[in-house]
Short mmCIF file of C-alpha atoms and ligand atoms in Angstrom, two decimals:
data_model
loop_
_atom_site.label_atom_id
_atom_site.label_comp_id
_atom_site.label_asym_id
_atom_site.label_seq_id
_atom_site.Cartn_x
_atom_site.Cartn_y
_atom_site.Cartn_z
CA MET A 679 -37.06 112.40 18.80
CA ASP A 680 -34.77 110.58 16.31
CA SER A 681 -35.89 108.94 13.25
CA PHE A 682 -34.44 106.89 10.48
CA ARG A 683 -34.51 107.92 7.10
CA ILE A 684 -33.92 104.89 4.51
CA ILE A 685 -33.76 104.48 0.73
CA GLY A 686 -35.05 100.91 -0.10
CA GLY A 687 -33.49 98.68 -3.29
CA GLN A 688 -29.75 98.63 -2.03
CA PRO A 689 -28.72 94.98 -1.85
CA LEU A 690 -26.38 94.29 1.25
CA PHE A 691 -22.45 92.59 0.79
CA GLY A 692 -19.91 92.40 3.23
CA GLN A 693 -19.04 91.17 6.75
CA LEU A 694 -19.97 92.69 9.95
CA THR A 695 -19.45 91.57 14.11
CA ILE A 696 -22.28 90.67 16.02
CA SER A 697 -22.24 92.58 19.51
CA GLY A 698 -22.86 90.98 22.91
CA SER A 699 -26.21 90.25 23.80
CA LYS A 700 -28.63 92.23 25.60
CA ASN A 701 -30.79 89.40 26.98
CA ALA A 702 -27.54 87.66 28.51
CA ALA A 703 -26.11 91.01 29.93
CA LEU A 704 -29.29 92.45 31.70
CA PRO A 705 -29.31 89.58 34.56
CA ILE A 706 -25.00 89.11 34.51
CA ILE A 707 -25.43 92.68 35.49
CA ALA A 708 -27.60 92.25 38.22
CA ALA A 709 -25.72 89.19 38.78
CA SER A 710 -22.94 91.53 40.14
CA LEU A 711 -25.29 92.86 42.98
CA LEU A 712 -24.52 89.13 44.70
CA PHE A 713 -20.69 89.69 44.76
CA LYS A 714 -18.64 91.43 47.52
CA GLU A 715 -16.35 92.44 45.62
CA LYS A 716 -15.91 94.44 42.21
CA VAL A 717 -17.16 92.80 38.91
CA THR A 718 -15.36 93.25 35.64
CA LEU A 719 -17.95 92.35 32.51
CA THR A 720 -16.81 92.64 28.88
CA ASN A 721 -18.51 92.41 25.39
CA ILE A 722 -21.35 94.30 27.15
CA PRO A 723 -23.29 95.97 24.06
CA GLU A 724 -23.45 99.76 24.29
CA LEU A 725 -27.50 100.09 24.33
CA ALA A 726 -30.51 102.23 26.20
CA ASP A 727 -31.87 98.59 28.00
CA ILE A 728 -27.98 98.09 29.72
CA ARG A 729 -27.60 102.17 30.55
CA THR A 730 -30.88 101.71 32.41
CA MET A 731 -29.73 98.60 34.17
CA ILE A 732 -26.68 100.69 35.07
CA LYS A 733 -28.53 103.66 36.31
CA LEU A 734 -30.44 101.32 38.62
CA LEU A 735 -27.11 99.35 39.93
CA ASN A 736 -26.12 103.10 40.52
CA ILE A 737 -29.42 103.94 42.57
CA LEU A 738 -28.78 100.66 44.84
CA GLY A 739 -25.19 102.30 45.67
CA ALA A 740 -23.11 99.99 43.11
CA GLU A 741 -20.16 102.14 41.26
CA THR A 742 -19.73 101.73 38.17
CA THR A 743 -17.22 102.46 35.04
CA PHE A 744 -18.42 101.40 31.46
CA GLU A 745 -16.21 102.22 28.49
CA ASN A 746 -15.38 100.42 25.17
CA ASN A 747 -18.33 97.77 25.77
CA ARG A 748 -16.40 96.92 29.80
CA LEU A 749 -18.56 97.83 32.38
CA THR A 750 -17.30 97.43 35.85
CA ILE A 751 -19.60 96.95 38.96
CA ASP A 752 -18.21 97.60 42.78
CA PRO A 753 -21.51 96.54 44.71
CA THR A 754 -19.33 96.34 48.08
CA ASP A 755 -21.59 99.86 49.20
CA LEU A 756 -24.99 99.87 48.62
CA ARG A 757 -27.43 101.89 50.38
CA SER A 758 -30.69 101.13 48.48
CA ASP A 759 -32.42 97.95 48.03
CA GLN A 760 -35.50 99.97 45.98
CA ALA A 761 -35.71 99.68 42.09
CA PRO A 762 -38.17 103.01 41.46
CA TYR A 763 -41.02 103.09 39.32
CA GLU A 764 -39.17 105.60 36.62
CA LEU A 765 -36.89 102.64 36.34
CA VAL A 766 -38.98 99.69 35.78
CA LYS A 767 -41.39 101.68 33.84
CA THR A 768 -39.19 101.92 30.90
CA MET A 769 -37.69 98.36 31.39
CA ARG A 770 -38.99 95.47 32.99
CA ALA A 771 -35.81 93.50 33.23
CA SER A 772 -34.94 95.87 36.68
CA ILE A 773 -37.00 92.85 38.21
CA TYR A 774 -33.84 90.76 38.17
CA VAL A 775 -32.56 92.96 40.79
CA MET A 776 -35.06 91.13 43.26
CA GLY A 777 -33.03 87.81 43.44
CA PRO A 778 -30.00 89.28 44.35
CA LEU A 779 -31.16 91.23 46.68
CA LEU A 780 -33.33 89.15 48.70
CA ALA A 781 -30.31 86.55 48.49
CA THR A 782 -27.62 88.88 49.80
CA LYS A 783 -30.04 91.91 51.74
CA GLY A 784 -33.17 89.96 52.79
CA HIS A 785 -35.19 92.95 52.02
CA THR A 786 -35.99 94.47 48.54
CA ARG A 787 -38.73 96.92 47.15
CA VAL A 788 -39.17 96.75 43.06
CA SER A 789 -42.02 98.96 41.49
CA PHE A 790 -44.57 96.54 40.33
CA PRO A 791 -43.96 96.21 36.75
CA GLY A 792 -47.15 97.10 34.72
CA GLY A 793 -48.19 95.86 31.06
CA CYS A 794 -46.14 97.08 28.40
CA SER A 795 -46.52 97.08 24.50
CA LEU A 796 -46.02 93.12 24.03
CA GLY A 797 -49.42 92.38 26.88
CA VAL A 798 -50.10 91.88 30.31
CA ARG A 799 -46.63 90.51 31.07
CA PRO A 800 -47.24 88.96 34.96
CA ILE A 801 -44.71 88.19 37.08
CA ASP A 802 -46.36 85.46 39.14
CA ILE A 803 -43.74 83.09 38.44
CA HIS A 804 -40.83 85.11 39.82
CA LEU A 805 -42.87 85.90 43.09
CA LYS A 806 -44.10 82.30 43.43
CA GLY A 807 -40.77 80.82 43.15
CA PHE A 808 -39.19 83.62 45.85
CA GLU A 809 -42.05 82.39 48.18
CA LYS A 810 -40.81 78.48 47.71
CA LEU A 811 -37.35 80.31 48.70
CA GLY A 812 -38.81 81.36 52.03
CA ALA A 813 -39.36 84.97 51.14
CA SER A 814 -42.80 86.72 51.85
CA ILE A 815 -44.02 88.82 49.00
CA GLU A 816 -46.64 91.69 49.53
CA VAL A 817 -47.60 94.47 47.30
CA ASN A 818 -47.58 98.13 49.13
CA GLY A 819 -47.83 101.24 47.60
CA GLY A 820 -47.50 99.80 43.59
CA ASP A 821 -44.52 98.28 44.88
CA ILE A 822 -43.25 94.41 45.14
CA VAL A 823 -41.67 94.03 48.86
CA GLY A 824 -39.81 90.92 49.30
CA LYS A 825 -38.20 89.32 52.56
CA ALA A 826 -36.46 86.86 53.67
CA LYS A 827 -34.45 86.22 57.60
CA TYR A 828 -32.28 83.93 54.68
CA LEU A 829 -32.82 81.76 51.63
CA LYS A 830 -33.03 78.32 51.78
CA GLY A 831 -33.39 75.71 49.13
CA SER A 832 -36.09 74.19 47.99
CA GLU A 833 -38.30 72.37 44.84
CA ILE A 834 -40.18 74.61 42.33
CA ASN A 835 -41.67 73.98 39.41
CA LEU A 836 -41.99 76.69 37.07
CA GLY A 837 -45.19 74.83 35.44
CA PHE A 838 -44.27 77.84 32.61
CA PRO A 839 -40.56 78.22 31.52
CA SER A 840 -40.24 81.76 32.00
CA VAL A 841 -36.99 83.12 30.56
CA GLY A 842 -37.06 86.09 33.25
CA ALA A 843 -38.37 84.08 36.02
CA THR A 844 -35.62 81.37 35.75
CA CYS A 845 -32.61 84.33 35.55
CA ASN A 846 -34.24 85.77 39.06
CA LEU A 847 -34.47 82.25 40.50
CA ILE A 848 -31.37 81.09 39.84
CA MET A 849 -29.91 84.50 41.21
CA ALA A 850 -31.63 84.26 44.28
CA ALA A 851 -30.82 80.33 45.01
CA VAL A 852 -26.98 80.02 44.59
CA LEU A 853 -26.62 81.79 48.23
CA ALA A 854 -29.39 80.28 50.08
CA LYS A 855 -29.30 77.25 52.43
CA GLY A 856 -29.40 73.91 50.91
CA ILE A 857 -30.01 72.65 47.27
CA THR A 858 -32.96 74.09 44.85
CA LYS A 859 -34.58 71.66 42.10
CA MET A 860 -36.12 73.96 39.53
CA LYS A 861 -38.34 72.22 36.97
CA ASN A 862 -39.85 73.41 33.40
CA PHE A 863 -36.96 75.80 33.41
CA ALA A 864 -36.36 77.88 30.22
CA LYS A 865 -33.91 76.65 28.09
CA GLU A 866 -32.88 79.96 26.01
CA PRO A 867 -28.98 79.98 25.71
CA GLU A 868 -28.66 83.62 27.57
CA ILE A 869 -29.64 81.58 30.67
CA TRP A 870 -26.89 79.39 30.43
CA ASP A 871 -24.58 82.59 29.89
CA LEU A 872 -25.36 83.39 33.46
CA VAL A 873 -24.73 79.91 34.52
CA GLU A 874 -21.21 80.15 33.33
CA PHE A 875 -20.89 83.58 34.98
CA LEU A 876 -21.85 82.30 38.29
CA ASN A 877 -20.46 78.85 37.82
CA ARG A 878 -16.93 80.13 37.16
CA SER A 879 -17.30 82.53 40.14
CA GLY A 880 -17.82 79.50 42.37
CA ALA A 881 -21.61 78.60 42.17
CA LYS A 882 -22.81 75.27 41.88
CA ILE A 883 -25.24 75.33 39.05
CA MET A 884 -25.90 71.79 37.53
CA ARG A 885 -28.05 71.35 34.42
CA LYS A 886 -29.83 67.73 34.27
CA GLU A 887 -32.25 66.37 31.94
CA GLU A 888 -35.34 67.29 33.47
CA TYR A 889 -34.44 70.02 36.27
CA ILE A 890 -31.68 72.35 37.13
CA GLU A 891 -30.10 71.61 40.73
CA ILE A 892 -28.49 74.79 42.52
CA GLU A 893 -26.57 73.96 45.90
CA GLY A 894 -26.34 77.22 47.76
CA VAL A 895 -22.45 78.18 48.52
CA GLU A 896 -21.30 80.82 51.05
CA ALA A 897 -19.90 83.39 48.75
CA LEU A 898 -18.74 83.87 45.30
CA SER A 899 -15.65 85.33 44.14
CA PRO A 900 -15.82 86.92 40.95
CA ILE A 901 -14.00 86.39 37.20
CA GLU A 902 -13.81 88.59 34.70
CA TYR A 903 -16.83 87.85 31.96
CA SER A 904 -17.10 88.25 28.49
CA VAL A 905 -20.81 87.79 27.64
CA MET A 906 -21.97 86.06 24.71
CA PRO A 907 -22.81 87.07 21.20
CA ASP A 908 -26.63 87.77 20.49
CA ARG A 909 -28.40 85.70 18.63
CA ILE A 910 -31.32 87.84 17.94
CA GLU A 911 -28.92 90.79 16.44
CA LEU A 912 -27.77 87.96 14.23
CA GLY A 913 -31.01 86.69 13.14
CA THR A 914 -31.94 90.38 12.36
CA LEU A 915 -28.76 91.51 10.57
CA GLY A 916 -29.14 88.05 8.74
CA ALA A 917 -32.68 88.67 7.62
CA ALA A 918 -31.44 92.43 6.46
CA ALA A 919 -29.39 90.86 3.63
CA LEU A 920 -31.99 88.36 2.45
CA ILE A 921 -34.86 90.86 2.03
CA THR A 922 -32.47 93.12 -0.34
CA GLY A 923 -31.32 90.12 -2.32
CA GLY A 924 -27.42 90.52 -0.66
CA GLU A 925 -25.05 88.31 0.82
CA ILE A 926 -23.40 89.09 4.29
CA LYS A 927 -20.87 87.34 6.45
CA LEU A 928 -21.32 87.28 10.09
CA LYS A 929 -18.47 87.00 12.99
CA TRP A 930 -19.88 84.50 15.31
CA GLN A 931 -17.64 82.80 17.59
CA HIS A 932 -20.62 80.30 19.47
CA SER A 933 -22.26 77.15 18.21
CA ASP A 934 -25.41 77.27 16.38
CA ILE A 935 -28.08 78.78 18.38
CA ILE A 936 -30.60 80.11 15.80
CA SER A 937 -31.25 76.75 14.26
CA SER A 938 -35.19 76.51 14.01
CA PHE A 939 -35.02 80.39 12.47
CA ARG A 940 -32.14 78.84 10.21
CA GLU A 941 -34.24 75.83 9.02
CA LYS A 942 -37.13 78.47 7.93
CA LEU A 943 -35.04 80.69 6.09
CA GLU A 944 -34.08 77.66 4.30
CA ASP A 945 -37.25 76.07 3.64
CA MET A 946 -37.96 80.12 2.09
CA GLY A 947 -34.81 79.10 -0.40
CA HIS A 948 -32.05 81.28 1.24
CA HIS A 949 -29.13 79.57 1.67
CA VAL A 950 -27.61 80.12 5.32
CA HIS A 951 -24.63 78.47 7.00
CA LEU A 952 -22.68 78.31 9.80
CA ASP A 953 -19.02 78.03 9.84
CA GLU A 954 -18.07 76.78 13.16
CA GLU A 955 -14.14 76.50 12.74
CA GLU A 956 -13.88 80.10 10.82
CA GLY A 957 -16.34 81.20 13.12
CA ILE A 958 -18.55 83.32 10.22
CA TYR A 959 -22.39 82.47 9.33
CA THR A 960 -23.60 83.36 6.08
CA PHE A 961 -26.47 84.64 4.86
CA LYS A 962 -27.18 84.45 1.22
CA ALA A 963 -30.14 85.60 -0.39
CA GLY A 964 -31.69 82.65 -2.41
CA LYS A 965 -34.65 82.32 -5.09
CA MET A 966 -37.93 82.60 -2.86
CA LYS A 967 -40.08 79.42 -2.27
CA GLY A 968 -43.66 79.81 -0.82
CA ASN A 969 -45.92 78.37 2.26
CA ILE A 970 -44.53 78.82 5.26
CA ASP A 971 -45.55 77.82 8.69
CA VAL A 972 -44.11 79.14 11.96
CA ARG A 973 -45.01 78.75 15.69
CA THR A 974 -42.89 80.52 18.10
CA LEU A 975 -42.14 78.28 21.28
CA PRO A 976 -39.63 78.46 24.32
CA TYR A 977 -36.44 77.78 23.35
CA PRO A 978 -35.23 75.72 21.18
CA GLY A 979 -38.31 76.33 19.25
CA PHE A 980 -38.89 79.37 17.11
CA PRO A 981 -37.88 82.52 19.28
CA THR A 982 -40.63 84.99 19.67
CA ASP A 983 -38.14 87.93 19.00
CA LEU A 984 -37.21 86.73 15.47
CA GLN A 985 -40.82 86.61 14.63
CA PRO A 986 -41.63 90.26 13.90
CA LEU A 987 -38.06 89.62 11.14
CA LEU A 988 -39.44 86.75 9.79
CA GLY A 989 -42.76 88.03 9.29
CA VAL A 990 -41.44 90.80 7.03
CA LEU A 991 -39.66 88.58 5.02
CA LEU A 992 -42.76 85.98 4.36
CA SER A 993 -44.54 89.88 3.19
CA LEU A 994 -42.72 89.64 -0.05
CA ASN A 995 -42.10 85.75 -0.17
CA LYS A 996 -44.22 83.74 -3.00
CA GLY A 997 -47.58 81.96 -1.47
CA THR A 998 -49.48 82.13 1.82
CA SER A 999 -47.39 81.70 5.07
CA HIS A 1000 -48.86 81.25 8.35
CA ILE A 1001 -47.22 82.46 11.95
CA HIS A 1002 -48.65 81.82 15.27
CA GLU A 1003 -47.47 83.40 18.02
CA THR A 1004 -47.58 81.55 21.33
CA ILE A 1005 -45.34 83.75 23.60
CA PHE A 1006 -47.03 86.89 24.40
CA GLU A 1007 -50.22 88.32 23.16
CA ASN A 1008 -49.33 91.57 21.94
CA ARG A 1009 -46.47 90.54 19.39
CA PHE A 1010 -48.16 91.93 15.81
CA MET A 1011 -47.65 95.44 16.35
CA TRP A 1012 -45.64 95.76 13.20
CA VAL A 1013 -48.33 94.27 11.06
CA PRO A 1014 -50.87 97.26 10.69
CA GLU A 1015 -47.39 99.20 9.50
CA LEU A 1016 -46.40 96.86 7.10
CA GLU A 1017 -49.99 97.29 5.57
CA ARG A 1018 -49.21 100.61 4.86
CA MET A 1019 -46.59 99.98 2.88
CA GLY A 1020 -48.58 97.35 0.89
CA ALA A 1021 -48.45 94.14 2.63
CA ASP A 1022 -51.48 91.42 2.78
CA ILE A 1023 -51.73 90.27 5.98
CA HIS A 1024 -54.45 89.39 8.18
CA LYS A 1025 -54.99 88.32 11.83
CA GLU A 1026 -56.77 85.63 13.18
CA GLY A 1027 -56.86 85.72 16.68
CA GLU A 1028 -53.21 84.67 17.66
CA SER A 1029 -51.86 84.12 14.03
CA ILE A 1030 -51.67 85.69 11.02
CA ILE A 1031 -52.07 84.83 7.58
CA ILE A 1032 -49.43 86.43 5.19
CA ASN A 1033 -50.06 86.26 1.51
CA GLY A 1034 -46.79 87.34 -0.53
CA VAL A 1035 -47.00 90.51 -2.33
CA LYS A 1036 -44.13 91.51 -5.28
CA THR A 1037 -42.92 94.61 -3.88
CA LEU A 1038 -43.55 97.34 -0.63
CA GLN A 1039 -43.78 100.53 -0.78
CA ALA A 1040 -41.98 103.11 1.00
CA ALA A 1041 -44.69 104.85 3.81
CA PRO A 1042 -44.34 106.82 6.91
CA ILE A 1043 -44.54 104.30 9.92
CA MET A 1044 -43.58 103.90 13.62
CA ALA A 1045 -42.01 101.63 15.96
CA SER A 1046 -43.60 100.14 18.47
CA ASP A 1047 -41.38 97.71 20.18
CA ILE A 1048 -37.57 96.82 19.61
CA ARG A 1049 -38.10 93.90 17.37
CA ALA A 1050 -41.16 95.38 15.77
CA GLY A 1051 -39.17 98.43 15.23
CA ALA A 1052 -36.04 96.37 13.87
CA SER A 1053 -38.68 94.62 11.36
CA LEU A 1054 -39.81 97.74 10.16
CA VAL A 1055 -36.41 98.69 9.31
CA LEU A 1056 -36.04 95.22 7.09
CA ALA A 1057 -39.24 96.35 5.38
CA ALA A 1058 -37.86 99.80 4.76
CA LEU A 1059 -34.53 98.45 3.19
CA ALA A 1060 -36.35 96.08 0.33
CA ALA A 1061 -39.15 99.37 -0.42
CA LYS A 1062 -39.19 101.20 -3.04
CA GLY A 1063 -38.72 105.03 -2.21
CA GLU A 1064 -38.05 106.50 0.99
CA THR A 1065 -39.30 105.47 4.24
CA ILE A 1066 -39.51 107.81 7.69
CA ILE A 1067 -39.63 105.36 10.98
CA ARG A 1068 -40.60 107.39 13.87
CA ARG A 1069 -39.83 105.96 17.67
CA ILE A 1070 -36.54 104.66 16.94
CA TYR A 1071 -35.45 104.90 20.87
CA HIS A 1072 -37.55 101.35 20.56
CA ILE A 1073 -34.92 100.00 18.32
CA ASP A 1074 -32.00 101.66 20.56
CA ARG A 1075 -33.09 99.61 23.47
CA GLY A 1076 -31.83 96.74 21.85
CA TYR A 1077 -29.09 97.24 18.88
CA GLU A 1078 -25.50 98.70 19.01
CA ASN A 1079 -24.77 101.15 16.04
CA LEU A 1080 -27.54 99.41 13.49
CA GLU A 1081 -27.63 102.23 11.17
CA LYS A 1082 -23.85 102.32 11.28
CA LYS A 1083 -23.66 98.68 10.57
CA LEU A 1084 -26.05 98.66 7.89
CA SER A 1085 -24.51 101.53 6.23
CA SER A 1086 -21.33 99.72 6.21
CA VAL A 1087 -22.84 97.14 4.16
CA GLY A 1088 -24.87 99.68 1.52
CA ALA A 1089 -27.75 100.41 3.31
CA LYS A 1090 -28.93 103.99 3.00
CA ILE A 1091 -30.04 104.66 6.28
CA PHE A 1092 -30.04 108.24 8.03
CA ARG A 1093 -30.83 108.97 11.83
CA GLU A 1094 -32.20 112.16 11.93
CA LYS A 1095 -34.30 114.39 14.19
CA ILE A 1096 -37.90 114.83 13.14
N1 EPU B 1179 -45.24 85.21 32.13
C1 EPU B 1179 -45.94 85.04 33.25
N2 EPU B 1179 -45.51 84.87 34.47
C2 EPU B 1179 -44.40 84.95 34.81
C3 EPU B 1179 -43.47 85.52 33.54
C4 EPU B 1179 -44.11 85.38 32.45
O1 EPU B 1179 -47.10 84.66 32.67
O2 EPU B 1179 -44.14 85.26 36.04
C5 EPU B 1179 -45.50 85.04 30.63
C6 EPU B 1179 -45.13 86.55 29.72
O3 EPU B 1179 -46.13 87.60 30.39
C7 EPU B 1179 -44.84 86.20 28.45
C8 EPU B 1179 -44.22 84.61 28.68
O4 EPU B 1179 -44.54 83.69 30.02
O5 EPU B 1179 -46.54 86.23 27.89
C9 EPU B 1179 -42.96 84.72 29.01
O6 EPU B 1179 -42.22 85.66 29.62
P1 EPU B 1179 -40.76 85.10 29.86
O7 EPU B 1179 -40.52 85.61 31.26
O8 EPU B 1179 -40.14 84.15 28.99
O9 EPU B 1179 -39.91 86.79 29.17
P2 EPU B 1179 -39.58 87.64 30.04
O10 EPU B 1179 -38.01 87.53 30.65
O11 EPU B 1179 -40.50 88.51 30.42
C10 EPU B 1179 -37.22 87.24 28.16
C11 EPU B 1179 -36.89 88.11 27.04
C12 EPU B 1179 -37.61 89.13 25.49
C13 EPU B 1179 -38.09 87.74 24.80
C14 EPU B 1179 -38.64 86.67 25.98
C15 EPU B 1179 -39.03 85.56 25.38
C16 EPU B 1179 -34.90 89.89 28.52
C17 EPU B 1179 -35.16 90.55 29.17
N3 EPU B 1179 -36.28 89.71 27.80
O12 EPU B 1179 -38.41 88.37 28.32
O13 EPU B 1179 -37.04 90.03 24.71
O14 EPU B 1179 -38.95 87.97 24.09
O15 EPU B 1179 -37.82 86.82 27.13
O16 EPU B 1179 -37.90 84.19 24.71
O17 EPU B 1179 -34.36 88.51 28.35
C18 EPU B 1179 -36.53 91.39 23.28
O18 EPU B 1179 -35.45 91.24 23.62
O19 EPU B 1179 -37.01 92.23 22.59
C19 EPU B 1179 -37.60 90.98 24.06
C20 EPU B 1179 -38.86 91.20 24.13
#
């Protein structure tokens, strides 16, 4: 199994390019099942989760090629509508095939995703939405079986703005008969990337103030589409430079979609700036100020995916800071590992209280999920001594070439088999 060996204490300086967004690419790849022609996608990151989604499409019968971040998918000859347990258990986003398969085949059987390290994570909002669109849903032998003669437009109130349910239901509704109005939808930027891809391919999806309106169309005709850059990688690499006292420039050809994260970094005394014309985001370490309070929220609130990264920065900040996690019940798995490195953190329910310490010390530690793993990489980059991080397959699910990128800006990080 691969591990990272990281020798801390090297400030990071230089320039890097941000890869394509995992969480935009996953639903867009699944959306290729809505077409009757070959789909070409570019800027697709080389990641374990992307390979899992491609494998799932292959099991369904789609033919794919994936080289140099360019993915072609030919979904014209699907032979199956089943997403097996082996894949769904390794990646919950496998349920993204449900919407497109219900829309095009009228039948799908997807293994019921259980809980995961982030918590229970039910999918009731997806399923109620499919039922609203006219599908029947039942659980049989551990699988969710969805059936529909055809899907018909409807009014759907999500109740909570689930990212996954918003994407899945958009994909189900684009080919439905009539108009769908979706209230309490998620507003994460990755959703608008899916919408952009579908609209440029002939879908009729309109974003209104209070709801998304989807007018069903007969068929879609694909355009070649370049997936948006990854805002969570942007935040991660920026935070890596800050925690080491360095300065990094990150190529960013997109609008400012991490403002809630940037504002907290600025409150901490760091300098963070986006030059939209140049397409460069600069992160420069400043003199740390203390006492930061953060609450994770759906977009445009503070993203739960950047919570562990900010938490590690705060562990070395002056004063006492608070983080309240409202999206996932189990997103503080990085805390016990950081305590092993000398951090002073107390958990109270869904909150943590962080008393900043002067230094972190190297220790053997373990990644538990993608973002917890990345936050431990940051801690190790700042720590005194040599840290070994185990179970980095979690990190490989969501970061393209992380150690190569960090090495090229001065980090001492090595992938080893331990
Ligand atoms: N939820 C329900 N019922 C549902 C759906 C969600 O109760 O039917 C709950 C979940 O249990 C969770 C909360 O609602 O507590 C948020 O879930 P959501 O559906 O919004 O998240 P997701 O689609 O499962 C995506 C990202 C996550 C990211 C969250 C929140 C992908 C593939 N995953 O998950 O990314 O944290 O949105 O922004 O897009 C990651 O990249 O490391 C990651 C975990």
